[in-house]
Coordinates of C-alpha atoms and ligand atoms in Angstrom, one line a residue:
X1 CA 23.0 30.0 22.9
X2 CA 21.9 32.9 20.4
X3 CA 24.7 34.5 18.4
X4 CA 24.2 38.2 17.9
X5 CA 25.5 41.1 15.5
X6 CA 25.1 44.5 17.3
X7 CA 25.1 47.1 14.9
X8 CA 26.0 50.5 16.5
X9 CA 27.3 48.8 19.5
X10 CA 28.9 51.9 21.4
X11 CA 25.8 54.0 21.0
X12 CA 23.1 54.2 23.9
X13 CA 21.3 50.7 23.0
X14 CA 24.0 49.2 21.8
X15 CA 25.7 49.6 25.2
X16 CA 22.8 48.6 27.5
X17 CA 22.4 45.6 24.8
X18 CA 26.2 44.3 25.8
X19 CA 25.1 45.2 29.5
X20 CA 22.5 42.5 28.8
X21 CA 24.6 39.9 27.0
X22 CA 27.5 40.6 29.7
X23 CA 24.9 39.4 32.5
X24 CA 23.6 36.3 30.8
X25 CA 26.8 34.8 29.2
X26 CA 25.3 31.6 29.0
X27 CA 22.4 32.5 26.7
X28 CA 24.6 34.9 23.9
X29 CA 27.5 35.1 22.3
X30 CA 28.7 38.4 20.1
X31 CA 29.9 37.4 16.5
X32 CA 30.0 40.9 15.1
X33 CA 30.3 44.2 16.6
X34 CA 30.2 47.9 14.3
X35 CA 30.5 51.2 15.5
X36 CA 30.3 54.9 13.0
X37 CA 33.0 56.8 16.4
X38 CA 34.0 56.3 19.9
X39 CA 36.9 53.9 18.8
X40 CA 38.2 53.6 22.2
X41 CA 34.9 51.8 23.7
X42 CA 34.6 49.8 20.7
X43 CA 38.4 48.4 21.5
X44 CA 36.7 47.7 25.1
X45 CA 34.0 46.1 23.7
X46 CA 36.3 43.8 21.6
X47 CA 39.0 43.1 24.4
X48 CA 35.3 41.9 26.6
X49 CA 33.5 40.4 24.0
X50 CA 35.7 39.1 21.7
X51 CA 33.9 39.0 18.7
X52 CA 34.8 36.9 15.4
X53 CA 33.9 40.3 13.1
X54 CA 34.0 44.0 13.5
X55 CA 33.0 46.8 11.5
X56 CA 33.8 50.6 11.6
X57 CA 33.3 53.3 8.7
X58 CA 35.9 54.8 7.9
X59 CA 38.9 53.0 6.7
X60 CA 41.6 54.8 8.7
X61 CA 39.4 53.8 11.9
X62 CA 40.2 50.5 10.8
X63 CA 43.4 50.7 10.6
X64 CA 44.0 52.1 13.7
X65 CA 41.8 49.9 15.6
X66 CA 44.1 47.0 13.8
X67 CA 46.8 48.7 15.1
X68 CA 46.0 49.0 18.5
X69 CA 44.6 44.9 18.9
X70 CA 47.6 43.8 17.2
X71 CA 47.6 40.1 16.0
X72 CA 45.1 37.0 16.9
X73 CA 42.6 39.6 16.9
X74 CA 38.9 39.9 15.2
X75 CA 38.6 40.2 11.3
X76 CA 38.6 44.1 11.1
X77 CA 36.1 45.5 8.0
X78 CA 34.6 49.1 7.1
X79 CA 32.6 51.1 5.2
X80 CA 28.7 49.5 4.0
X81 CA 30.6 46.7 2.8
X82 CA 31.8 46.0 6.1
X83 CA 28.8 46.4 8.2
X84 CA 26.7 44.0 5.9
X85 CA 29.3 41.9 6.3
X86 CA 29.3 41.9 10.0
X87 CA 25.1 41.8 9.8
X88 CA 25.1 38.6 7.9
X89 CA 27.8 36.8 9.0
X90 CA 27.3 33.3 8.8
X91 CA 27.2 32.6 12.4
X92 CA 24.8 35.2 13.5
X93 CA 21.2 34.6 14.7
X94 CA 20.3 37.8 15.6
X95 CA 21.3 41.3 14.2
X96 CA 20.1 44.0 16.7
X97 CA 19.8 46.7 14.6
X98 CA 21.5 50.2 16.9
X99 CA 22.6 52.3 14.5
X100 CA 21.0 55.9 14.1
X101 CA 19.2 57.6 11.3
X102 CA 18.8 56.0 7.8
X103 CA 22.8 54.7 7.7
X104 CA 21.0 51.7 9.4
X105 CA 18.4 50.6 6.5
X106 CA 21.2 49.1 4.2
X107 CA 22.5 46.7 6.9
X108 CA 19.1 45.9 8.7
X109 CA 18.1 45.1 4.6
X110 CA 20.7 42.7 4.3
X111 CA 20.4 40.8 7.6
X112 CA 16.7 40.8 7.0
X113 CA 18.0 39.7 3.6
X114 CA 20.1 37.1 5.0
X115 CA 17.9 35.5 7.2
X116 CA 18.2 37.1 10.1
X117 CA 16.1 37.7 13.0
X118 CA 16.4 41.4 13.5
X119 CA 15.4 42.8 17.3
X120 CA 15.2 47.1 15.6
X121 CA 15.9 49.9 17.6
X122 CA 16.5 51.8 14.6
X123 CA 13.4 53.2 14.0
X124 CA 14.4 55.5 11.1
X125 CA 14.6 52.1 8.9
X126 CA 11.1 51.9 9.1
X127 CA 10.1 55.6 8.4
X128 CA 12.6 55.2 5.3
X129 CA 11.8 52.2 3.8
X130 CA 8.5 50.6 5.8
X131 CA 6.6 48.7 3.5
X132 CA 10.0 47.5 1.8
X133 CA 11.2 46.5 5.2
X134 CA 8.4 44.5 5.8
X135 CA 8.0 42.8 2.4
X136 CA 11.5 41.7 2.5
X137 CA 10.4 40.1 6.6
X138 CA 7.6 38.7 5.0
X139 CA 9.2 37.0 2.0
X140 CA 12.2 35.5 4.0
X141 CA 10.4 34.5 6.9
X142 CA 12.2 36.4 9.4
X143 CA 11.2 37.6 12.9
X144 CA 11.3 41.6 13.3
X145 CA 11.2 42.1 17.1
X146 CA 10.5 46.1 18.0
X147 CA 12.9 47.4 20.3
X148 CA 11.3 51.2 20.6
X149 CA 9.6 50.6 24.3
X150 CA 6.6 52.0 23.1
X151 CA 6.5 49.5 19.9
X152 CA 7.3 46.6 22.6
X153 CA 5.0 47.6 24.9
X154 CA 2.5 47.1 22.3
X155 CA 3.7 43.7 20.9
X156 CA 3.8 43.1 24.5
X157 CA 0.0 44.2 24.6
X158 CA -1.1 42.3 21.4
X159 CA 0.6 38.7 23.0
X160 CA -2.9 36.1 23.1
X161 CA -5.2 38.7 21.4
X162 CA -6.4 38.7 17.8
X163 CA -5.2 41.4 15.1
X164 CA -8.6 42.0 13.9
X165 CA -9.9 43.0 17.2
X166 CA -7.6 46.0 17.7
X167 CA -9.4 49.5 17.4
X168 CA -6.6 51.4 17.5
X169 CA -2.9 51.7 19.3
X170 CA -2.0 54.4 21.5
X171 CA 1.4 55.7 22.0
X172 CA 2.9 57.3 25.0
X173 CA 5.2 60.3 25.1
X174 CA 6.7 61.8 27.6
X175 CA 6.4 65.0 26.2
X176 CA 10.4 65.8 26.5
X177 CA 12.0 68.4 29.0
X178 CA 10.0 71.6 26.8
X179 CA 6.2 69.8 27.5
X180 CA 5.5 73.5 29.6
X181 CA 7.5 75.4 27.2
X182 CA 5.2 78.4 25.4
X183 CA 5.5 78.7 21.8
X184 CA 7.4 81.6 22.2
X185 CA 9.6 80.6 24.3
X186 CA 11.1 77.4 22.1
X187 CA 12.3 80.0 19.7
X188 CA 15.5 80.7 22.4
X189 CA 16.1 77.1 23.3
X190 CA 19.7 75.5 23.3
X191 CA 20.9 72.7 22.1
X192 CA 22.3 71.6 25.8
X193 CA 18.5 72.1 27.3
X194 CA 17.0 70.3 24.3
X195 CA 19.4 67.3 25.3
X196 CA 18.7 67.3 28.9
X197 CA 15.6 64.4 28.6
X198 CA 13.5 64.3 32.2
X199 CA 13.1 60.4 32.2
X200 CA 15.4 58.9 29.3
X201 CA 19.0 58.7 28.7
X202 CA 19.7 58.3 25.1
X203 CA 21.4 59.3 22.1
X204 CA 22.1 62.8 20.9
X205 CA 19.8 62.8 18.0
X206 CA 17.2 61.2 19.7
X207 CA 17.1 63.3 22.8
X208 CA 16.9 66.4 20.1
X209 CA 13.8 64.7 18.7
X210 CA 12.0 63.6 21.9
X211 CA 12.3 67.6 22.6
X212 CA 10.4 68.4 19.3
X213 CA 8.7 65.4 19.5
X214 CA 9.4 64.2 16.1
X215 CA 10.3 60.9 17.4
X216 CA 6.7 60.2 18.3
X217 CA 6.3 60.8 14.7
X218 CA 8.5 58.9 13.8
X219 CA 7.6 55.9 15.8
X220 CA 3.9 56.8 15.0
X221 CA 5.2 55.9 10.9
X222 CA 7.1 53.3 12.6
X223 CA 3.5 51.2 14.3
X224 CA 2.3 51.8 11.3
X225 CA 4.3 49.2 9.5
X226 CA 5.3 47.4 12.2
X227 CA 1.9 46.6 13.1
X228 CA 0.0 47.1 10.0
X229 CA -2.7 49.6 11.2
X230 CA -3.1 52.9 8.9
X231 CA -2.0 56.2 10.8
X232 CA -5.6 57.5 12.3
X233 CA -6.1 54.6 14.3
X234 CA -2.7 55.2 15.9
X235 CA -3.4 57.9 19.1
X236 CA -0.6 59.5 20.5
X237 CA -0.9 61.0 24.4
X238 CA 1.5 63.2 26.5
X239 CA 2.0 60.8 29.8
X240 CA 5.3 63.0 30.9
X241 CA 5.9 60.1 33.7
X242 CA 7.1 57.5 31.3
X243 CA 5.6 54.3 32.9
X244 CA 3.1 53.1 30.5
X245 CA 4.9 52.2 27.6
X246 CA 2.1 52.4 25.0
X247 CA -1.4 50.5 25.0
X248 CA -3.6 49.0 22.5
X249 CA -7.2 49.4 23.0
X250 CA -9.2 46.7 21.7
X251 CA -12.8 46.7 20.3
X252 CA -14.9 45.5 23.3
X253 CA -13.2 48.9 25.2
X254 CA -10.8 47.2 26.9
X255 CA -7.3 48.8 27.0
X256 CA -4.1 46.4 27.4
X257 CA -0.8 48.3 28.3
X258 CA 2.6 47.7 29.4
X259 CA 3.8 49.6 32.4
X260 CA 7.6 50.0 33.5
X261 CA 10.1 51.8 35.4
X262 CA 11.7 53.9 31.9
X263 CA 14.4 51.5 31.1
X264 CA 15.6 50.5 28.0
X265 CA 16.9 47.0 29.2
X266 CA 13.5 45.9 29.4
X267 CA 12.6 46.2 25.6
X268 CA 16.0 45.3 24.6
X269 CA 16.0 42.1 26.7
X270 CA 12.4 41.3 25.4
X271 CA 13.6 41.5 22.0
X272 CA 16.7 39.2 22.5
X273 CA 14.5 36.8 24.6
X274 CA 11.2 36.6 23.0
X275 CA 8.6 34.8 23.8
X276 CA 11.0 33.8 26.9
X277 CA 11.7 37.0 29.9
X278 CA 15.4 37.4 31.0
X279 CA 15.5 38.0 34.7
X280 CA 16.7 41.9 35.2
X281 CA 18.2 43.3 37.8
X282 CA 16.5 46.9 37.9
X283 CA 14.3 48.6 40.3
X284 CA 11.0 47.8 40.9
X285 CA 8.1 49.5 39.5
X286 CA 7.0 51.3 42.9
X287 CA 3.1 53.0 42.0
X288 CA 2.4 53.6 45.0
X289 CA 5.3 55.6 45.5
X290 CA 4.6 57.8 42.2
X291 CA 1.2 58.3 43.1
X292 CA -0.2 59.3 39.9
X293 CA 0.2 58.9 36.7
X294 CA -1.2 61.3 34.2
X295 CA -2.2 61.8 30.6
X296 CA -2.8 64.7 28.1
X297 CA -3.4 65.7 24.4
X298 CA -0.4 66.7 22.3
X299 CA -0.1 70.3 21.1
X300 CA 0.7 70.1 17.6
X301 CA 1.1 73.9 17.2
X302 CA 3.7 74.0 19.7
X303 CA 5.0 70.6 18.8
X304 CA 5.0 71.2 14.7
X305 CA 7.0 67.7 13.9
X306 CA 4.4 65.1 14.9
X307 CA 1.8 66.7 12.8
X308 CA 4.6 66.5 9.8
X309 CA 4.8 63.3 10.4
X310 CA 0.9 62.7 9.9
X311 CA 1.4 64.4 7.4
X312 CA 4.1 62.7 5.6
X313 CA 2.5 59.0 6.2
X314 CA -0.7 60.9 4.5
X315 CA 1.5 62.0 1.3
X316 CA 2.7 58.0 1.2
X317 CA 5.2 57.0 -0.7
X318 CA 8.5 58.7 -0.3
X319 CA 7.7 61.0 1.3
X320 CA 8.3 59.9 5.4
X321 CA 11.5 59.0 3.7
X322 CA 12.1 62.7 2.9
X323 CA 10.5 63.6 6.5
X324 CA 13.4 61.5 8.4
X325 CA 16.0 62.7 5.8
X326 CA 15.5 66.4 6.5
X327 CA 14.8 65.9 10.0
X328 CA 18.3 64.4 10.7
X329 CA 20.1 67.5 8.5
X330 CA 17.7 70.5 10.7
X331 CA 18.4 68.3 13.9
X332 CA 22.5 68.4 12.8
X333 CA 22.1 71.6 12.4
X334 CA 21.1 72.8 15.2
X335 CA 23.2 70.9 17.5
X336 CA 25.8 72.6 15.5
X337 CA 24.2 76.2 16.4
X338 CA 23.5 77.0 12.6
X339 CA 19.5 77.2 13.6
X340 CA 17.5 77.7 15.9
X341 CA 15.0 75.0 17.7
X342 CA 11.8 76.2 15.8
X343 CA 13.5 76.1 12.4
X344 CA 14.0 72.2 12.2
X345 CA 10.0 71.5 11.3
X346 CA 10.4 74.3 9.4
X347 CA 13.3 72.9 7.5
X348 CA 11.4 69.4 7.1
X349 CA 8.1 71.4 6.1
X350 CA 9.9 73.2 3.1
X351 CA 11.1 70.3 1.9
X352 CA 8.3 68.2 2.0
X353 CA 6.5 71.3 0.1
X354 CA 9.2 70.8 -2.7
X355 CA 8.8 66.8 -3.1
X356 CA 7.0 65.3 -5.2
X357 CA 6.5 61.7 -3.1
X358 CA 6.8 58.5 -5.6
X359 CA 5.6 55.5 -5.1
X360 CA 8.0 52.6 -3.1
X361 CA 8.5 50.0 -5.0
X362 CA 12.4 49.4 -4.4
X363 CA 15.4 50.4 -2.0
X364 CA 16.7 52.6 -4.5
X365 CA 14.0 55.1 -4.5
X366 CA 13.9 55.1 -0.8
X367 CA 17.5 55.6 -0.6
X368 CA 17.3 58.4 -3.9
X369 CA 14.9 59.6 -1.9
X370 CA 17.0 59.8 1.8
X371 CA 19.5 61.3 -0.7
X372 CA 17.5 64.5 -2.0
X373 CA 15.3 65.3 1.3
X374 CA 19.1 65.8 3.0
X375 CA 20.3 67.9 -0.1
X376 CA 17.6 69.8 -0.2
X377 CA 17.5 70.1 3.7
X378 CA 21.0 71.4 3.3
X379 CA 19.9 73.9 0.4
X380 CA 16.9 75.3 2.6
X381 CA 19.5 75.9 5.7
X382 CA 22.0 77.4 3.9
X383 CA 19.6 80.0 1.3
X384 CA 19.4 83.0 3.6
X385 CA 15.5 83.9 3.6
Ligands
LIG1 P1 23.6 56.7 19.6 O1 23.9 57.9 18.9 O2 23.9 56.6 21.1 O3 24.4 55.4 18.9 C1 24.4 55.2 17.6 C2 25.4 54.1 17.2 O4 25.4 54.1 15.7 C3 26.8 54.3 17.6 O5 27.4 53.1 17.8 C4 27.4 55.0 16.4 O6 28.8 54.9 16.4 C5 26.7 54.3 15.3 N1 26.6 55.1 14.1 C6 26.3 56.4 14.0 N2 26.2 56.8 12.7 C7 26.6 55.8 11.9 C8 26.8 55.6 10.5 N3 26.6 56.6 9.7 N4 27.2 54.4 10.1 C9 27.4 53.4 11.0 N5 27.2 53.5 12.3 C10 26.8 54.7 12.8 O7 22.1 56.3 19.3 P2 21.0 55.5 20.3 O8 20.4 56.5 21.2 O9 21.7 54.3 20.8 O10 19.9 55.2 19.2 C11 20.1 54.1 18.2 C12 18.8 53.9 17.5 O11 17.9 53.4 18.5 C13 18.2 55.1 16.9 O12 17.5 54.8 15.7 C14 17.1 55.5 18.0 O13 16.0 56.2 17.4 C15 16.7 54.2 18.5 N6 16.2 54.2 19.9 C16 17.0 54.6 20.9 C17 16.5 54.6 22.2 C18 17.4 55.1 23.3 O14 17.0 55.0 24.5 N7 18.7 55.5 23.1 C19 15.2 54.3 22.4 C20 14.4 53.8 21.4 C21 14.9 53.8 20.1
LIG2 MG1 10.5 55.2 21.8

C-alpha cells in the first residue's frame, strides 16, 4: 500500500490521479488532499476518499468546507502553511505534485524536503527553481518521477540504457489547435479557440500554453534538469497526432520512444507505479487505424514562446524563473480579454529585456525572482504603449 498527498487534486491531473487510485484501492490510500477552487469537488473527493488531511487557500474556504463535513471529518488546514502540511504529512509516501504555475514549488520543496517521493506534473517547479529542485532530490535521496508524458516517455526511453550514451532528447508537440494558423491570423484569436486543444484535455492555463507553445518551452527547461542534458541537445518536433510521447536518440543512431494513445493516465499511473505497470483500462493504441504518423520543424516566428524559452535557459540563472512568471500574468491576461494572443511573448520578452538574471543559489531568489517577473508583467500590461 503507497500513501499519497495529491496536491491540486480537483485540477485535470489531479482528477485522473484519483481515477487511478479509485481503480486500484488495494495498492493506495489518500492521506492528504489540497485544492486553490472548486470546493464542491473537493467535498466529493473527501466524502470518496476520506483523507486524514486537507488543504485549501483561502481561510474562509476552510471554513466553509468545515462547515459543510461537519464533525468526525478530516483535519481542515489552509494557506502555504496548510499545503506543506498536507505535502509532508507523516504518513505520506508519495506527494504527486498537481498544482499549477509556481504556487506549486513551495510545497513540492518541502515534500522533497521531507522525504518524499514526489511523481511532478507541475512543471513550472522546475522552470522556477530547477537546479535547486534537483539539489534538494539529490541531497535527501528522494525519487522525482516525471509526470509531463513527454518527460515519462523519455524516462521511459532511458530504462536499461546508459546516461552517457544519449546524444540528445527529442520532444514531441502536438503543435496545439493554431499549428496552420498564419502569423497574421493569431493576432485575432480568442481565448475560447486557444482552449479548444485537438488531442488533450487539460487545464486552462495549460491549454493557453500548448496554443503558444510555451509549454514545450517550458518542458524543454524542464528535461533539462530533469535529465541533466544542456538545452541544445534537447530537439523539439511538431508531431500534431500526439502518439509518440518524446524519444531519446542514442549515440549509435538508434532512437528509443514511447508511443501511446494521448492519455494522461498512462504517465500518471507510471509515476505512482514505477518500476511496476498498473493495468489500465483505456483503448488500444490502434496504428493501423491512424495510418500515419507525421513529424515537422517548429516555427519559432509564429510560435515566439519556445524560442523565449531557449532563450531564457541561455540567460541562466533567474531568468526561466522570470520566463514562467510573466508567462502566467500575459496568459491571465488574456484569458481575461485584457490582451491579445500575440501580446503574451511579447509581454514575457519585455520583461526578460528588463532583468538582470542572478545566479540560483537559494529558494529565495527564485521566489524574489517569480515575485518581480509577475510585477513587472503586470507593469508592461497595464503601461499603455
Ligand atoms: P488545473 O488548472 O486543472 O488544476 C490545478 C490544480 O491546482 C487545481 O486543483 C487548483 O485548485 C489548484 N491550484 C491552482 N492554483 C493554486 C494555488 N495558487 N495554490 C494552491 N493550489 C492551486 O491544472 P492541470 O491541467 O491539472 O495542471 C496541473 C499541472 O500539471 C500544471 O503544472 C501543468 O503544466 C501540469 N501538466 C498538466 C497536464 C494535463 O494534461 N492537464 C499534462 C502535463 C502536465
Ligand atoms: Mg507535456
Amino acid at each position: 500500500m503507497k500513501n499519497l498527498a495529491i496536491l491540486g487534486s480537483t485540477g485535470s491531473i489531479g482528477v485522473s490521479t484519483l481515477e487511478i487510485v479509485a481503480a486500484h484501492p488495494d495498492s493506495y490510500r489518500i492521506i492528504s488532499l489540497t485544492a486553490g477552487n472548486n470546493l464542491a469537488r473537493l467535498e466529493e473527493q473527501i466524502r470518496r476518499f476520506e483523507p486524514l488531511t486537507v488543504a485549501v487557500v483561502k481561510p474562509e474556504d476552510a471554513r466553509a468546507l468545515k462547515k459543510s463535513l461537519g464533525p468526525g471529518g478530516p483535519e481542515v488546514l489552509c494557506g502555504i502553511e496548510g499545503l506543506i502540511a498536507c505535502a509532508a504529512h507523516s504518513e505520506v509516501h508519495m506527494v504527486v505534485s498537481a498544482i499549477v504555475g509556481a504556487a506549486g514549488l513551495v510545497p513540492t520543496m518541502a515534500a522533497i524536503e521531507a522525504g518524499k517521493d514526489v511523481a511532478l506534473a507541475n512543471k513550472e517547479t522546475l522552470v522556477t527553481a530547477g537546479p535547486l529542485v534537483m539539489e534538494a532530490v539529490a541531497r535527501k535521496g528522494v525519487n522525482l518521477y516525471p509526470v509531463d508524458s513527454e518527460h515519462s516517455a523519455i524516462f521511459q526511453s532511458m530504462e536499461g540504457h546508459r546516461k552517457g550514451d544519449i546524444r540528445r532528447l527529442i520532444l514531441t508537440a502536438s503543435g496545439g489547435p493554431f499549428r496552420k494558423k498564419a502569423l497574421a491570423e493569431l493576432r485575432e484569436v480568442t481565448p475560447a479557440a486557444a482552449l479548444a486543444h485537438p488531442n488533450w484535455n487539460m487545464g486552462r492555463k495549460i491549454s493557453i500554453d500548448s496554443a503558444t507553445m510555451m509549454n514545450k518551452g517550458l518542458e524543454v527547461i524542464e528535461a533539462r534538469w530533469l535529465f541533466e542534458l544542456p538545452a541544445d541537445r534537447i530537439a523539439v518536433h511538431i508531431h500534431p497526432q500526439s502518439i509518440v510521447h518524446s524519444m531519446v536518440e542514442y549515440v549509435d543512431g538508434s532512437v528509443i520512444a514511447q508511443l501511446g494513445i494521448p492519455d494522461m493516465k498512462t504517465p500518471i499511473a507510471y509515476a505512482l507505479s514505477y518500476p511496476e505497470r498498473l493495468t489500465l483500462n483505456l483503448p488500444p493504441l490502434d496504428l493501423c487505424s491512424l495510418g500515419s504518423l507525421t513529424f515537422e520543424e517548429p516555427d519559432l516566428e509564429r510560435f515566439a514562446c519556445l524560442a523565449l524559452a531557449y532563450e531564457a535557459l541561455h540567460l541562466g540563472g533567474t531568468a526561466p524563473a522570470v520566463l514562467n512568471a510573466a508567462n502566467e500574468v500575459a496568459v491571465d491576461a488574456f484569458l481575461n480579454g485584457k490582451i491579445p494572443f500575440l501580446e503574451i511573448p511579447a509581454v514575457i520578452r519585455a520583461a526578460l529585456e528588463r532583468h538582470q538574471p542572478q545566479p540560483l543559489m537559494h529558494i529565495e531568489e527564485a521566489l524574489r525572482a517569480d515575485l518581480w517577473g509577475r510585477e513587472t508583467a503586470r507593469l508592461i500590461i497595464d503601461t499603455p504603449s
